[in-house]
Tab-separated table of C-alpha atoms in Angstrom:
chain	number	residue	atom	x	y	z
A	83	MET	CA	8.483	-64.540	-26.569
A	84	ARG	CA	6.960	-61.171	-25.999
A	85	ARG	CA	3.309	-60.539	-26.797
A	86	VAL	CA	2.390	-57.314	-28.564
A	87	SER	CA	-0.802	-55.687	-27.374
A	88	ASN	CA	-2.901	-53.424	-29.549
A	89	GLU	CA	-4.684	-51.934	-26.542
A	90	GLY	CA	-3.994	-48.227	-26.083
A	91	GLY	CA	-3.428	-46.694	-22.695
A	92	PHE	CA	-1.021	-44.920	-20.438
A	93	THR	CA	1.638	-46.512	-18.332
A	94	PHE	CA	1.761	-45.956	-14.609
A	95	MET	CA	4.857	-43.763	-15.002
A	96	GLU	CA	3.119	-41.496	-17.526
A	97	VAL	CA	0.119	-41.020	-15.252
A	98	LEU	CA	2.401	-40.396	-12.270
A	99	ALA	CA	4.366	-37.774	-14.223
A	100	VAL	CA	1.181	-35.921	-15.203
A	101	VAL	CA	-0.158	-35.963	-11.630
A	102	LEU	CA	3.148	-34.636	-10.292
A	103	LEU	CA	3.225	-31.900	-12.920
A	104	LEU	CA	-0.337	-30.823	-12.063
A	105	GLY	CA	0.548	-30.787	-8.374
A	106	ILE	CA	3.559	-28.568	-8.977
A	107	LEU	CA	1.481	-26.182	-11.096
A	108	ALA	CA	-1.142	-25.991	-8.341
A	109	LEU	CA	1.524	-25.232	-5.731
A	110	VAL	CA	2.779	-22.351	-7.849
A	111	ALA	CA	-0.580	-20.925	-8.951
A	112	LEU	CA	-2.750	-21.086	-5.803
A	113	PRO	CA	-0.686	-18.763	-3.569
A	114	ASN	CA	-0.651	-16.183	-6.359
A	115	TYR	CA	-4.434	-16.443	-6.704
A	116	PHE	CA	-5.126	-15.954	-2.999
A	117	GLY	CA	-2.600	-13.123	-2.749
A	118	THR	CA	-4.260	-11.349	-5.666
A	119	GLN	CA	-7.683	-11.809	-4.085
A	120	ALA	CA	-6.505	-10.198	-0.825
A	121	ASP	CA	-4.917	-7.332	-2.768
A	122	ALA	CA	-8.200	-6.732	-4.600
A	123	GLN	CA	-10.172	-6.683	-1.335
A	124	ASN	CA	-7.713	-4.197	0.157
A	125	ALA	CA	-8.043	-2.023	-2.952
A	126	VAL	CA	-11.838	-2.012	-2.487
A	127	ARG	CA	-11.386	-0.943	1.140
A	128	ALA	CA	-9.020	1.865	0.120
A	129	SER	CA	-11.523	2.998	-2.503
A	130	ASN	CA	-14.302	2.997	0.121
A	131	VAL	CA	-12.196	5.139	2.460
A	132	ALA	CA	-11.499	7.578	-0.376
A	133	ALA	CA	-15.241	7.752	-1.156
A	134	VAL	CA	-16.062	8.525	2.489
A	135	ASN	CA	-13.327	11.178	2.632
A	136	THR	CA	-14.658	12.833	-0.521
A	137	ALA	CA	-18.235	12.741	0.770
A	138	VAL	CA	-17.197	14.235	4.130
A	139	ALA	CA	-15.330	17.032	2.334
A	140	LEU	CA	-18.397	17.727	0.167
A	141	TYR	CA	-20.666	17.731	3.228
A	142	GLN	CA	-18.309	20.069	5.078
A	143	TYR	CA	-18.153	22.422	2.086
A	144	LYS	CA	-21.938	22.450	1.749
A	145	ASN	CA	-22.833	22.696	5.469
A	146	GLY	CA	-19.791	24.340	7.047
A	147	ALA	CA	-19.200	21.474	9.498
A	148	CYS	CA	-18.398	17.782	9.487
A	149	PRO	CA	-21.321	15.354	9.727
A	150	GLY	CA	-22.363	14.729	13.299
A	151	THR	CA	-21.113	18.134	14.467
A	152	GLY	CA	-22.547	21.621	14.283
A	153	ALA	CA	-25.612	22.473	12.251
A	154	PRO	CA	-27.512	20.837	10.720
A	155	ALA	CA	-27.514	18.268	13.480
A	156	GLU	CA	-27.006	14.922	11.784
A	157	THR	CA	-25.458	11.728	12.986
A	158	PHE	CA	-22.646	10.155	11.043
A	159	LEU	CA	-24.827	7.076	10.470
A	160	ALA	CA	-27.490	9.221	8.836
A	161	PHE	CA	-24.761	10.832	6.733
A	162	LEU	CA	-23.565	7.422	5.506
A	163	ALA	CA	-27.141	6.500	4.573
A	164	ASP	CA	-27.694	9.767	2.658
A	165	THR	CA	-28.111	9.012	-1.051
A	166	LEU	CA	-26.997	12.545	-1.927
A	167	TYR	CA	-23.458	11.677	-0.836
A	168	PHE	CA	-23.574	7.921	-1.503
A	169	PRO	CA	-25.916	7.279	-4.473
A	170	ASP	CA	-25.079	3.547	-4.494
A	171	GLY	CA	-25.511	3.202	-0.729
A	172	SER	CA	-22.911	3.365	1.996
A	173	PRO	CA	-19.618	1.548	1.296
A	174	VAL	CA	-19.620	-2.221	1.865
A	175	ASP	CA	-16.803	-4.410	3.181
A	176	PRO	CA	-15.680	-6.771	0.386
A	177	ILE	CA	-15.410	-9.820	2.655
A	178	THR	CA	-18.465	-9.565	4.910
A	179	LYS	CA	-20.608	-7.845	2.244
A	180	THR	CA	-22.060	-5.613	4.976
A	181	ASN	CA	-21.807	-1.943	5.762
A	182	ALA	CA	-21.310	-2.454	9.482
A	183	ILE	CA	-20.530	0.652	11.523
A	184	TYR	CA	-18.185	0.443	14.483
A	185	ASN	CA	-18.584	2.974	17.271
A	186	THR	CA	-15.685	3.595	19.608
A	187	ASN	CA	-15.706	5.693	22.758
A	188	TYR	CA	-12.516	7.048	24.205
A	189	SER	CA	-11.800	7.883	27.806
A	190	SER	CA	-9.067	9.843	29.501
A	191	ASP	CA	-8.194	11.038	32.972
A	192	ALA	CA	-10.673	13.865	32.456
A	193	GLY	CA	-13.510	11.371	31.883
A	194	PRO	CA	-15.233	9.595	28.992
A	195	ALA	CA	-15.618	11.333	25.663
A	196	SER	CA	-16.735	10.490	22.151
A	197	PRO	CA	-14.354	10.862	19.236
A	198	ALA	CA	-14.664	14.125	17.343
């Protein structure tokens, strides 16, 4: 004879099916999430580049030369820190959350030179 139990609960197969379904959903959703996050960070970088380009054009229009060249003598770092052109501060990298500046010097057969 078979005993009938009044205890509620899930069978092993039901729990296994739910775990497998959640795993499949995670496999589908997580790559989309991380891809979207990278796309958003790249969009922030593109926006920062556009902001710098606009500020350089405004500076050139106002002063007749690009920052760091001509008069008034101003370094590009000082230009990036100028609140007239960047009221919210210089652009920040979305991953490192810093506004690090990279300086590169070029050299040729004629000798070392700084980028113009």
